[in-house]
PDB file of C-alpha atoms in Angstrom:
ATOM      1  CA  MET A  14     108.050 303.539 -42.254  1.00 50.00           C
ATOM      2  CA  PRO A  15     111.285 303.427 -40.476  1.00 54.00           C
ATOM      3  CA  GLU A  16     114.549 305.236 -42.057  1.00 52.00           C
ATOM      4  CA  PRO A  17     117.090 303.049 -43.589  1.00 48.00           C
ATOM      5  CA  LYS A  18     119.788 303.034 -41.225  1.00 54.00           C
ATOM      6  CA  THR A  19     123.074 304.425 -42.467  1.00 55.00           C
ATOM      7  CA  VAL A  20     126.020 302.000 -42.557  1.00 58.00           C
ATOM      8  CA  SER A  21     129.186 303.433 -40.993  1.00 59.00           C
ATOM      9  CA  SER A  22     132.007 304.511 -42.259  1.00 82.00           C
ATOM     10  CA  VAL A  23     134.142 303.914 -39.351  1.00 89.00           C
ATOM     11  CA  PRO A  24     135.349 300.315 -40.085  1.00 94.00           C
ATOM     12  CA  PRO A  25     134.746 297.858 -36.625  1.00 95.00           C
ATOM     13  CA  PRO A  26     138.094 297.179 -36.166  1.00 96.00           C
ATOM     14  CA  LEU A  27     139.106 300.745 -36.235  1.00 96.00           C
ATOM     15  CA  VAL A  28     136.306 301.518 -33.696  1.00 96.00           C
ATOM     16  CA  ALA A  29     137.237 298.716 -31.230  1.00 96.00           C
ATOM     17  CA  LEU A  30     140.386 299.553 -31.650  1.00 97.00           C
ATOM     18  CA  ALA A  31     139.675 303.133 -31.087  1.00 97.00           C
ATOM     19  CA  GLY A  32     137.892 302.217 -27.590  1.00 97.00           C
ATOM     20  CA  TRP A  33     140.842 300.417 -26.326  1.00 97.00           C
ATOM     21  CA  VAL A  34     143.461 303.149 -26.710  1.00 97.00           C
ATOM     22  CA  VAL A  35     140.782 305.754 -25.170  1.00 97.00           C
ATOM     23  CA  PRO A  36     137.824 303.993 -23.384  1.00 97.00           C
ATOM     24  CA  GLY A  37     134.885 305.614 -25.156  1.00 97.00           C
ATOM     25  CA  ALA A  38     136.080 306.754 -27.966  1.00 97.00           C
ATOM     26  CA  GLY A  39     134.841 304.136 -30.204  1.00 96.00           C
ATOM     27  CA  TYR A  40     131.178 305.011 -29.257  1.00 96.00           C
ATOM     28  CA  PHE A  41     132.432 308.918 -30.328  1.00 96.00           C
ATOM     29  CA  LEU A  42     134.031 307.852 -33.661  1.00 96.00           C
ATOM     30  CA  ILE A  43     130.382 306.252 -34.644  1.00 95.00           C
ATOM     31  CA  GLY A  44     128.762 309.356 -33.115  1.00 94.00           C
ATOM     32  CA  HIS A  45     127.580 308.352 -29.611  1.00 95.00           C
ATOM     33  CA  LYS A  46     129.058 311.265 -27.842  1.00 95.00           C
ATOM     34  CA  THR A  47     127.018 311.012 -24.648  1.00 96.00           C
ATOM     35  CA  ARG A  48     127.537 307.380 -24.448  1.00 96.00           C
ATOM     36  CA  ALA A  49     131.554 308.137 -25.343  1.00 97.00           C
ATOM     37  CA  LEU A  50     131.715 310.398 -22.558  1.00 97.00           C
ATOM     38  CA  VAL A  51     129.909 308.206 -19.860  1.00 97.00           C
ATOM     39  CA  VAL A  52     132.090 305.092 -20.541  1.00 97.00           C
ATOM     40  CA  LEU A  53     135.246 307.124 -20.435  1.00 98.00           C
ATOM     41  CA  VAL A  54     134.458 309.258 -17.170  1.00 98.00           C
ATOM     42  CA  THR A  55     133.095 305.939 -15.779  1.00 98.00           C
ATOM     43  CA  ILE A  56     136.373 303.176 -16.660  1.00 98.00           C
ATOM     44  CA  MET A  57     138.712 306.307 -15.992  1.00 97.00           C
ATOM     45  CA  LEU A  58     137.113 307.005 -12.393  1.00 97.00           C
ATOM     46  CA  LEU A  59     137.137 303.109 -11.806  1.00 98.00           C
ATOM     47  CA  PHE A  60     140.666 302.261 -13.046  1.00 97.00           C
ATOM     48  CA  LEU A  61     142.301 305.748 -11.229  1.00 96.00           C
ATOM     49  CA  GLY A  62     140.142 304.756  -8.092  1.00 96.00           C
ATOM     50  CA  GLY A  63     141.573 301.338  -7.582  1.00 96.00           C
ATOM     51  CA  MET A  64     145.402 302.654  -8.183  1.00 94.00           C
ATOM     52  CA  LEU A  65     144.596 305.415  -5.233  1.00 94.00           C
ATOM     53  CA  ILE A  66     142.968 302.653  -2.899  1.00 94.00           C
ATOM     54  CA  GLY A  67     145.577 299.856  -3.693  1.00 92.00           C
ATOM     55  CA  GLY A  68     148.751 301.884  -4.863  1.00 91.00           C
ATOM     56  CA  VAL A  69     149.897 302.005  -8.523  1.00 91.00           C
ATOM     57  CA  ARG A  70     151.233 298.749  -7.643  1.00 91.00           C
ATOM     58  CA  VAL A  71     148.146 297.095  -8.209  1.00 92.00           C
ATOM     59  CA  VAL A  72     148.974 297.239 -11.936  1.00 93.00           C
ATOM     60  CA  ASP A  73     151.981 294.840 -12.176  1.00 87.00           C
ATOM     61  CA  ALA A  74     152.671 293.461 -15.547  1.00 89.00           C
ATOM     62  CA  PRO A  75     154.099 289.539 -15.947  1.00 88.00           C
ATOM     63  CA  ASN A  76     157.745 289.743 -16.650  1.00 84.00           C
ATOM     64  CA  LEU A  77     158.043 288.381 -20.130  1.00 81.00           C
ATOM     65  CA  ARG A  78     161.627 288.297 -19.950  1.00 81.00           C
ATOM     66  CA  GLY A  79     161.280 285.538 -16.981  1.00 79.00           C
ATOM     67  CA  SER A  80     162.991 282.132 -16.992  1.00 83.00           C
ATOM     68  CA  GLY A  81     159.595 280.721 -17.554  1.00 83.00           C
ATOM     69  CA  SER A  82     157.572 280.217 -20.474  1.00 87.00           C
ATOM     70  CA  ILE A  83     155.489 283.406 -21.600  1.00 86.00           C
ATOM     71  CA  GLY A  84     152.194 281.119 -20.835  1.00 89.00           C
ATOM     72  CA  TYR A  85     153.917 280.856 -17.189  1.00 90.00           C
ATOM     73  CA  GLU A  86     154.940 284.012 -16.550  1.00 88.00           C
ATOM     74  CA  ILE A  87     151.332 285.225 -17.933  1.00 88.00           C
ATOM     75  CA  ALA A  88     149.246 283.041 -15.471  1.00 89.00           C
ATOM     76  CA  GLN A  89     151.573 284.207 -12.472  1.00 88.00           C
ATOM     77  CA  LYS A  90     149.787 287.692 -13.117  1.00 89.00           C
ATOM     78  CA  PRO A  91     146.159 286.752 -14.606  1.00 92.00           C
ATOM     79  CA  TRP A  92     144.891 289.699 -13.026  1.00 93.00           C
ATOM     80  CA  PHE A  93     146.816 292.262 -15.538  1.00 94.00           C
ATOM     81  CA  ILE A  94     144.894 290.159 -18.628  1.00 95.00           C
ATOM     82  CA  GLY A  95     142.080 292.255 -17.353  1.00 96.00           C
ATOM     83  CA  GLN A  96     143.543 295.626 -16.688  1.00 96.00           C
ATOM     84  CA  VAL A  97     145.287 295.930 -19.974  1.00 96.00           C
ATOM     85  CA  LEU A  98     142.316 296.127 -21.652  1.00 97.00           C
ATOM     86  CA  ALA A  99     141.620 299.352 -19.989  1.00 97.00           C
ATOM     87  CA  GLY A 100     143.926 301.052 -22.795  1.00 95.00           C
ATOM     88  CA  PRO A 101     147.629 301.878 -22.627  1.00 96.00           C
ATOM     89  CA  ILE A 102     146.979 303.625 -19.046  1.00 95.00           C
ATOM     90  CA  SER A 103     147.333 300.036 -17.889  1.00 94.00           C
ATOM     91  CA  LEU A 104     150.794 299.830 -19.609  1.00 94.00           C
ATOM     92  CA  VAL A 105     152.010 303.348 -18.449  1.00 94.00           C
ATOM     93  CA  GLY A 106     150.908 302.134 -14.403  1.00 93.00           C
ATOM     94  CA  ALA A 107     152.970 298.706 -15.398  1.00 92.00           C
ATOM     95  CA  ALA A 108     155.928 300.962 -15.920  1.00 92.00           C
ATOM     96  CA  VAL A 109     155.364 303.003 -13.360  1.00 91.00           C
ATOM     97  CA  SER A 110     154.824 300.381 -10.658  1.00 88.00           C
ATOM     98  CA  ARG A 111     157.934 299.010 -11.012  1.00 85.00           C
ATOM     99  CA  HIS A 112     159.743 301.763  -8.891  1.00 86.00           C
ATOM    100  CA  PHE A 113     157.082 301.266  -6.180  1.00 84.00           C
ATOM    101  CA  PRO A 114     156.643 299.125  -3.380  1.00 78.00           C
ATOM    102  CA  ALA A 115     153.146 297.122  -3.318  1.00 75.00           C
ATOM    103  CA  SER A 116     150.308 297.417  -0.528  1.00 71.00           C
ATOM    104  CA  HIS A 117     149.479 293.939   0.973  1.00 75.00           C
ATOM    105  CA  ALA A 118     146.059 292.327   1.963  1.00 82.00           C
ATOM    106  CA  ARG A 119     142.605 293.443   1.366  1.00 89.00           C
ATOM    107  CA  VAL A 120     143.299 297.068   0.032  1.00 90.00           C
ATOM    108  CA  PHE A 121     145.695 295.470  -2.408  1.00 92.00           C
ATOM    109  CA  GLU A 122     142.898 293.021  -3.898  1.00 93.00           C
ATOM    110  CA  ILE A 123     139.983 295.907  -3.681  1.00 95.00           C
ATOM    111  CA  GLY A 124     142.838 298.142  -5.773  1.00 95.00           C
ATOM    112  CA  THR A 125     143.441 295.077  -8.301  1.00 95.00           C
ATOM    113  CA  LEU A 126     140.001 294.366  -8.417  1.00 96.00           C
ATOM    114  CA  TYR A 127     138.755 297.687  -9.484  1.00 97.00           C
ATOM    115  CA  THR A 128     141.498 297.810 -12.227  1.00 97.00           C
ATOM    116  CA  ALA A 129     140.949 294.676 -13.422  1.00 97.00           C
ATOM    117  CA  VAL A 130     136.703 295.165 -13.881  1.00 97.00           C
ATOM    118  CA  ALA A 131     137.621 298.481 -15.692  1.00 98.00           C
ATOM    119  CA  GLY A 132     139.406 296.759 -18.027  1.00 97.00           C
ATOM    120  CA  MET A 133     136.794 294.272 -18.426  1.00 97.00           C
ATOM    121  CA  LEU A 134     134.194 296.674 -18.808  1.00 98.00           C
ATOM    122  CA  ASN A 135     135.918 298.547 -21.097  1.00 98.00           C
ATOM    123  CA  LEU A 136     136.104 295.547 -23.098  1.00 97.00           C
ATOM    124  CA  MET A 137     132.582 294.898 -22.700  1.00 97.00           C
ATOM    125  CA  ALA A 138     132.365 298.736 -24.135  1.00 97.00           C
ATOM    126  CA  LEU A 139     134.494 298.272 -27.283  1.00 95.00           C
ATOM    127  CA  ILE A 140     132.541 295.406 -28.426  1.00 97.00           C
ATOM    128  CA  ASP A 141     129.510 297.010 -28.570  1.00 96.00           C
ATOM    129  CA  SER A 142     130.651 300.100 -30.049  1.00 96.00           C
ATOM    130  CA  ALA A 143     131.984 297.651 -33.149  1.00 96.00           C
ATOM    131  CA  HIS A 144     129.113 295.864 -32.850  1.00 95.00           C
ATOM    132  CA  ARG A 145     127.295 299.068 -33.633  1.00 95.00           C
ATOM    133  CA  ALA A 146     129.384 300.177 -35.733  1.00 95.00           C
ATOM    134  CA  ALA A 147     128.851 297.258 -38.221  1.00 94.00           C
ATOM    135  CA  ARG A 148     125.153 297.275 -37.777  1.00 91.00           C
ATOM    136  CA  GLY A 149     124.948 300.853 -38.766  1.00 87.00           C
ATOM    137  CA  ASP A 150     123.551 302.370 -35.545  1.00 84.00           C
ATOM    138  CA  VAL A 151     125.679 305.660 -36.406  1.00 83.00           C
ATOM    139  CA  ARG A 152     124.397 309.067 -35.213  1.00 80.00           C
TER     140      ARG A 152
ATOM    141  CA  MET B  23     158.767 320.917  12.062  1.00 49.00           C
ATOM    142  CA  ASN B  24     155.744 322.885  10.955  1.00 54.00           C
ATOM    143  CA  LEU B  25     152.364 323.096  12.472  1.00 54.00           C
ATOM    144  CA  VAL B  26     150.468 320.953   9.955  1.00 51.00           C
ATOM    145  CA  SER B  27     152.585 318.022  10.330  1.00 52.00           C
ATOM    146  CA  LEU B  28     152.279 318.190  14.200  1.00 55.00           C
ATOM    147  CA  CYS B  29     148.513 318.439  13.758  1.00 54.00           C
ATOM    148  CA  PHE B  30     147.922 315.804  11.145  1.00 54.00           C
ATOM    149  CA  PRO B  31     151.206 313.213  10.877  1.00 52.00           C
ATOM    150  CA  CYS B  32     149.483 310.830   9.024  1.00 54.00           C
ATOM    151  CA  ILE B  33     148.163 312.628   6.649  1.00 56.00           C
ATOM    152  CA  LEU B  34     151.274 314.121   5.769  1.00 61.00           C
ATOM    153  CA  ALA B  35     152.944 310.624   5.663  1.00 77.00           C
ATOM    154  CA  TYR B  36     150.151 309.424   2.978  1.00 83.00           C
ATOM    155  CA  THR B  37     151.312 309.916  -0.863  1.00 87.00           C
ATOM    156  CA  PRO B  38     148.517 309.241  -2.960  1.00 89.00           C
ATOM    157  CA  PHE B  39     148.631 306.407  -5.563  1.00 89.00           C
ATOM    158  CA  VAL B  40     152.009 305.298  -4.080  1.00 87.00           C
ATOM    159  CA  ASP B  41     150.541 304.539  -0.441  1.00 88.00           C
ATOM    160  CA  PRO B  42     147.088 302.605  -0.508  1.00 89.00           C
ATOM    161  CA  LEU B  43     144.534 304.389   1.087  1.00 89.00           C
ATOM    162  CA  PRO B  44     143.723 303.880   4.839  1.00 88.00           C
ATOM    163  CA  VAL B  45     140.416 302.117   4.493  1.00 88.00           C
ATOM    164  CA  TRP B  46     141.095 299.229   6.057  1.00 87.00           C
ATOM    165  CA  ASP B  47     138.407 299.753   8.522  1.00 90.00           C
ATOM    166  CA  VAL B  48     135.618 300.472   6.106  1.00 93.00           C
ATOM    167  CA  TRP B  49     136.788 298.791   2.763  1.00 92.00           C
ATOM    168  CA  TYR B  50     133.386 297.215   2.523  1.00 92.00           C
ATOM    169  CA  LEU B  51     132.232 300.667   1.478  1.00 94.00           C
ATOM    170  CA  THR B  52     134.410 300.532  -1.491  1.00 95.00           C
ATOM    171  CA  LEU B  53     131.975 298.144  -2.774  1.00 95.00           C
ATOM    172  CA  VAL B  54     129.785 300.628  -3.254  1.00 96.00           C
ATOM    173  CA  PRO B  55     131.459 302.974  -5.766  1.00 97.00           C
ATOM    174  CA  LEU B  56     132.470 299.668  -7.807  1.00 97.00           C
ATOM    175  CA  THR B  57     129.283 298.539  -8.266  1.00 97.00           C
ATOM    176  CA  VAL B  58     127.967 302.031  -9.106  1.00 97.00           C
ATOM    177  CA  GLY B  59     130.293 302.118 -11.917  1.00 97.00           C
ATOM    178  CA  ILE B  60     129.892 298.442 -13.481  1.00 97.00           C
ATOM    179  CA  ALA B  61     126.164 299.348 -13.015  1.00 98.00           C
ATOM    180  CA  VAL B  62     126.426 302.554 -15.234  1.00 98.00           C
ATOM    181  CA  VAL B  63     129.068 301.075 -17.960  1.00 97.00           C
ATOM    182  CA  TYR B  64     126.490 298.243 -18.184  1.00 97.00           C
ATOM    183  CA  LYS B  65     123.385 300.120 -18.925  1.00 97.00           C
ATOM    184  CA  ALA B  66     125.801 302.726 -20.674  1.00 96.00           C
ATOM    185  CA  VAL B  67     126.363 299.599 -23.420  1.00 96.00           C
ATOM    186  CA  LYS B  68     122.574 298.331 -22.720  1.00 95.00           C
ATOM    187  CA  CYS B  69     119.968 301.664 -23.183  1.00 94.00           C
ATOM    188  CA  ASN B  70     119.326 303.133 -26.548  1.00 91.00           C
ATOM    189  CA  GLU B  71     118.758 305.703 -25.007  1.00 93.00           C
ATOM    190  CA  VAL B  72     121.453 307.692 -23.233  1.00 93.00           C
ATOM    191  CA  SER B  73     118.958 309.612 -21.027  1.00 95.00           C
ATOM    192  CA  GLN B  74     117.827 306.121 -19.470  1.00 95.00           C
ATOM    193  CA  ILE B  75     121.132 305.262 -18.185  1.00 96.00           C
ATOM    194  CA  PRO B  76     120.669 307.393 -14.533  1.00 96.00           C
ATOM    195  CA  LYS B  77     117.332 305.889 -13.620  1.00 97.00           C
ATOM    196  CA  GLN B  78     118.486 302.429 -14.543  1.00 97.00           C
ATOM    197  CA  ALA B  79     121.983 302.009 -13.366  1.00 97.00           C
ATOM    198  CA  ALA B  80     120.404 303.892  -9.753  1.00 97.00           C
ATOM    199  CA  VAL B  81     117.772 300.510 -10.239  1.00 97.00           C
ATOM    200  CA  ILE B  82     120.968 298.159 -10.448  1.00 97.00           C
ATOM    201  CA  SER B  83     122.854 299.488  -8.441  1.00 97.00           C
ATOM    202  CA  LEU B  84     120.344 298.956  -5.797  1.00 97.00           C
ATOM    203  CA  TYR B  85     119.861 295.822  -6.314  1.00 97.00           C
ATOM    204  CA  ILE B  86     123.374 294.506  -6.766  1.00 97.00           C
ATOM    205  CA  LEU B  87     123.754 296.137  -3.608  1.00 97.00           C
ATOM    206  CA  GLY B  88     120.964 294.728  -1.954  1.00 97.00           C
ATOM    207  CA  GLY B  89     122.194 290.971  -3.365  1.00 97.00           C
ATOM    208  CA  LEU B  90     125.345 291.539  -1.916  1.00 96.00           C
ATOM    209  CA  LEU B  91     124.151 292.861   2.027  1.00 96.00           C
ATOM    210  CA  GLY B  92     121.290 289.306   1.553  1.00 97.00           C
ATOM    211  CA  ALA B  93     124.335 287.419   0.731  1.00 97.00           C
ATOM    212  CA  ALA B  94     126.412 288.825   4.079  1.00 95.00           C
ATOM    213  CA  LEU B  95     123.654 288.437   6.380  1.00 97.00           C
ATOM    214  CA  GLY B  96     122.729 284.901   5.020  1.00 98.00           C
ATOM    215  CA  LEU B  97     126.512 283.607   5.511  1.00 97.00           C
ATOM    216  CA  TRP B  98     126.838 285.420   8.799  1.00 96.00           C
ATOM    217  CA  ALA B  99     123.520 283.854   9.851  1.00 97.00           C
ATOM    218  CA  VAL B 100     124.873 280.686   8.588  1.00 97.00           C
ATOM    219  CA  VAL B 101     128.361 281.346  10.426  1.00 97.00           C
ATOM    220  CA  SER B 102     126.483 282.393  13.750  1.00 96.00           C
ATOM    221  CA  TRP B 103     124.375 278.806  13.558  1.00 96.00           C
ATOM    222  CA  ILE B 104     127.443 276.421  13.126  1.00 95.00           C
ATOM    223  CA  SER B 105     129.233 278.029  15.588  1.00 88.00           C
TER     224      SER B 105
END
């Protein structure tokens, strides 16, 4: 007879939020510590690897105080939508990057790709951790 | 000017995270860690047992890299045939 699953005491939205603040923290909250470590290390390596390849300027936030509408400004820098999903590190990167010149051509594109993919993978991980919390997959 | 700067002027001019990594000639190698990273996180989400992650991530990484290589060879063949 299978054991009844315990229901997580941590609300799924909090698990998702923790997963955004620190990649893998959502898994950590529900007791999947090794999985949390794997996600944290991999996403951080991808994000930092992207900044190493293309320079910190690959994290380029839209100027929300610009002359265009917010939608227009975001559409000018669509990769930042993916990058910001990697957590506050993207916001720090965007704040720092304004002080440095941008790289160009292929290395810039590869760096942008790395950082945006890291963010999108973190989105997948935080959705999964919140889903596991909701269905009681707690250890 | 010291001995190091005489021997390695390019290295000294490079500032990590500010200057882009000089991988222009071998840019395609950057696909490998990206592929491995995607595979590891994907399998970390999908696998119920964490112990399965390394093997399954290695397999799916090889599949992705094989697919990319196949697509590259196919496109190269088409371009060569057209030109």
